[in-house]
Amino acid sequence: MKLYFAPRTRPRWLLEELGVPYELVRVDLASGAHKHPDYVQHVHPLGVVPALEDGGQPVMESTAHLLHLADRFPEKGLAPAPGSPERAEYYQWISFAVTTLEPQLEDFLEHTQSLPEAQRVPALADRAVQRFHDAARVLDARLAGREFLVGSRFSAADVLMASLLAWAGALGRTKDFPGLQAYAKRHLARPAAQRARAD
């Protein structure tokens, strides 16, 4: 197992939770190492991180890494049993994170920071904030009185959601949701998360 990464990548946290052997390959984004022809040809064709190799097989997309790794080691209990009601919820909330919440943060970041100022559209940033808040209210209601996103134990869905909410918090988007802030803080305090975020 080999993980090509930049700091604070979600698959690294999950690998630490699993406690399985893996090799870390830090990719220096500042030097453009992720765009080197060898990296693009053999690791990730779009030249991005993270990227995972499992037994020589490359796997793209950090969400796919989480799903694959949790299923690869079922004895670790980081995914609900296939076919169970909890498994359906697990898929639901992972999908909610990456298709409903995360794109709004990306749009907000683009139109407030990433794009050259002349290309930013404030109305799109405002719309992203509203859509994120609408979705965050749904998530906040789900997490009320719950320690974990799905079932009664920590799962790969919590790795994804807590990571995403930490990013949202850094962008100032969870200030109206103390429950979401507490959820992210609680899970980011886990020893595996602390190890994964150490560098």
Short mmCIF file of C-alpha atoms in Angstrom, two decimals, residues 54-127:
data_model
loop_
_atom_site.label_atom_id
_atom_site.label_comp_id
_atom_site.label_asym_id
_atom_site.label_seq_id
_atom_site.Cartn_x
_atom_site.Cartn_y
_atom_site.Cartn_z
CA ASP A 54 -2.69 -1.06 -3.62
CA GLY A 55 -0.73 -4.05 -4.81
CA GLY A 56 0.45 -2.00 -7.76
CA GLN A 57 -3.07 -0.96 -8.75
CA PRO A 58 -3.55 2.82 -8.86
CA VAL A 59 -6.74 4.21 -7.35
CA MET A 60 -7.84 7.80 -7.98
CA GLU A 61 -10.14 10.01 -5.88
CA SER A 62 -9.87 10.34 -2.11
CA THR A 63 -13.47 9.21 -1.56
CA ALA A 64 -12.77 6.05 -3.55
CA HIS A 65 -9.70 5.53 -1.34
CA LEU A 66 -11.86 5.69 1.79
CA LEU A 67 -14.47 3.30 0.43
CA HIS A 68 -11.87 0.87 -0.88
CA LEU A 69 -9.75 0.84 2.26
CA ALA A 70 -12.69 0.39 4.62
CA ASP A 71 -13.89 -2.58 2.55
CA ARG A 72 -10.38 -3.96 2.11
CA PHE A 73 -10.09 -4.48 5.86
CA PRO A 74 -13.63 -5.36 7.01
CA GLU A 75 -12.33 -6.74 10.29
CA LYS A 76 -11.45 -3.19 11.34
CA GLY A 77 -15.13 -2.23 11.37
CA LEU A 78 -14.80 1.10 9.55
CA ALA A 79 -17.76 0.43 7.25
CA PRO A 80 -21.18 -1.02 8.09
CA ALA A 81 -21.99 -4.50 6.84
CA PRO A 82 -22.97 -4.68 3.15
CA GLY A 83 -26.72 -4.90 2.73
CA SER A 84 -27.49 -3.46 6.16
CA PRO A 85 -29.64 -0.35 6.73
CA GLU A 86 -26.53 1.34 8.12
CA ARG A 87 -24.69 0.61 4.87
CA ALA A 88 -27.34 2.52 2.93
CA GLU A 89 -26.95 5.48 5.30
CA TYR A 90 -23.18 5.24 4.99
CA TYR A 91 -23.41 5.58 1.20
CA GLN A 92 -25.98 8.35 1.58
CA TRP A 93 -23.88 10.56 3.85
CA ILE A 94 -20.66 9.99 1.95
CA SER A 95 -22.47 11.00 -1.23
CA PHE A 96 -24.02 13.99 0.56
CA ALA A 97 -20.56 15.14 1.63
CA VAL A 98 -18.97 15.02 -1.81
CA THR A 99 -21.90 16.02 -4.03
CA THR A 100 -23.90 18.44 -1.86
CA LEU A 101 -21.54 20.03 0.67
CA GLU A 102 -18.07 20.02 -0.84
CA PRO A 103 -18.88 21.63 -4.22
CA GLN A 104 -20.31 24.66 -2.42
CA LEU A 105 -17.07 25.14 -0.49
CA GLU A 106 -15.08 24.83 -3.71
CA ASP A 107 -17.28 27.43 -5.43
CA PHE A 108 -17.04 29.76 -2.45
CA LEU A 109 -13.26 29.45 -2.33
CA GLU A 110 -12.91 30.03 -6.07
CA HIS A 111 -14.99 33.21 -6.07
CA THR A 112 -13.46 34.69 -2.92
CA GLN A 113 -9.80 33.63 -3.05
CA SER A 114 -8.57 31.24 -5.75
CA LEU A 115 -9.55 32.95 -8.98
CA PRO A 116 -7.96 36.21 -10.09
CA GLU A 117 -10.10 39.03 -8.73
CA ALA A 118 -11.34 40.02 -12.19
CA GLN A 119 -12.80 36.52 -12.67
CA ARG A 120 -14.58 36.29 -9.33
CA VAL A 121 -18.36 36.51 -9.29
CA PRO A 122 -19.62 37.60 -5.87
CA ALA A 123 -23.13 36.36 -6.64
CA LEU A 124 -21.78 32.84 -7.15
CA ALA A 125 -19.95 33.00 -3.83
CA ASP A 126 -23.15 34.15 -2.13
CA ARG A 127 -25.15 31.37 -3.76
#
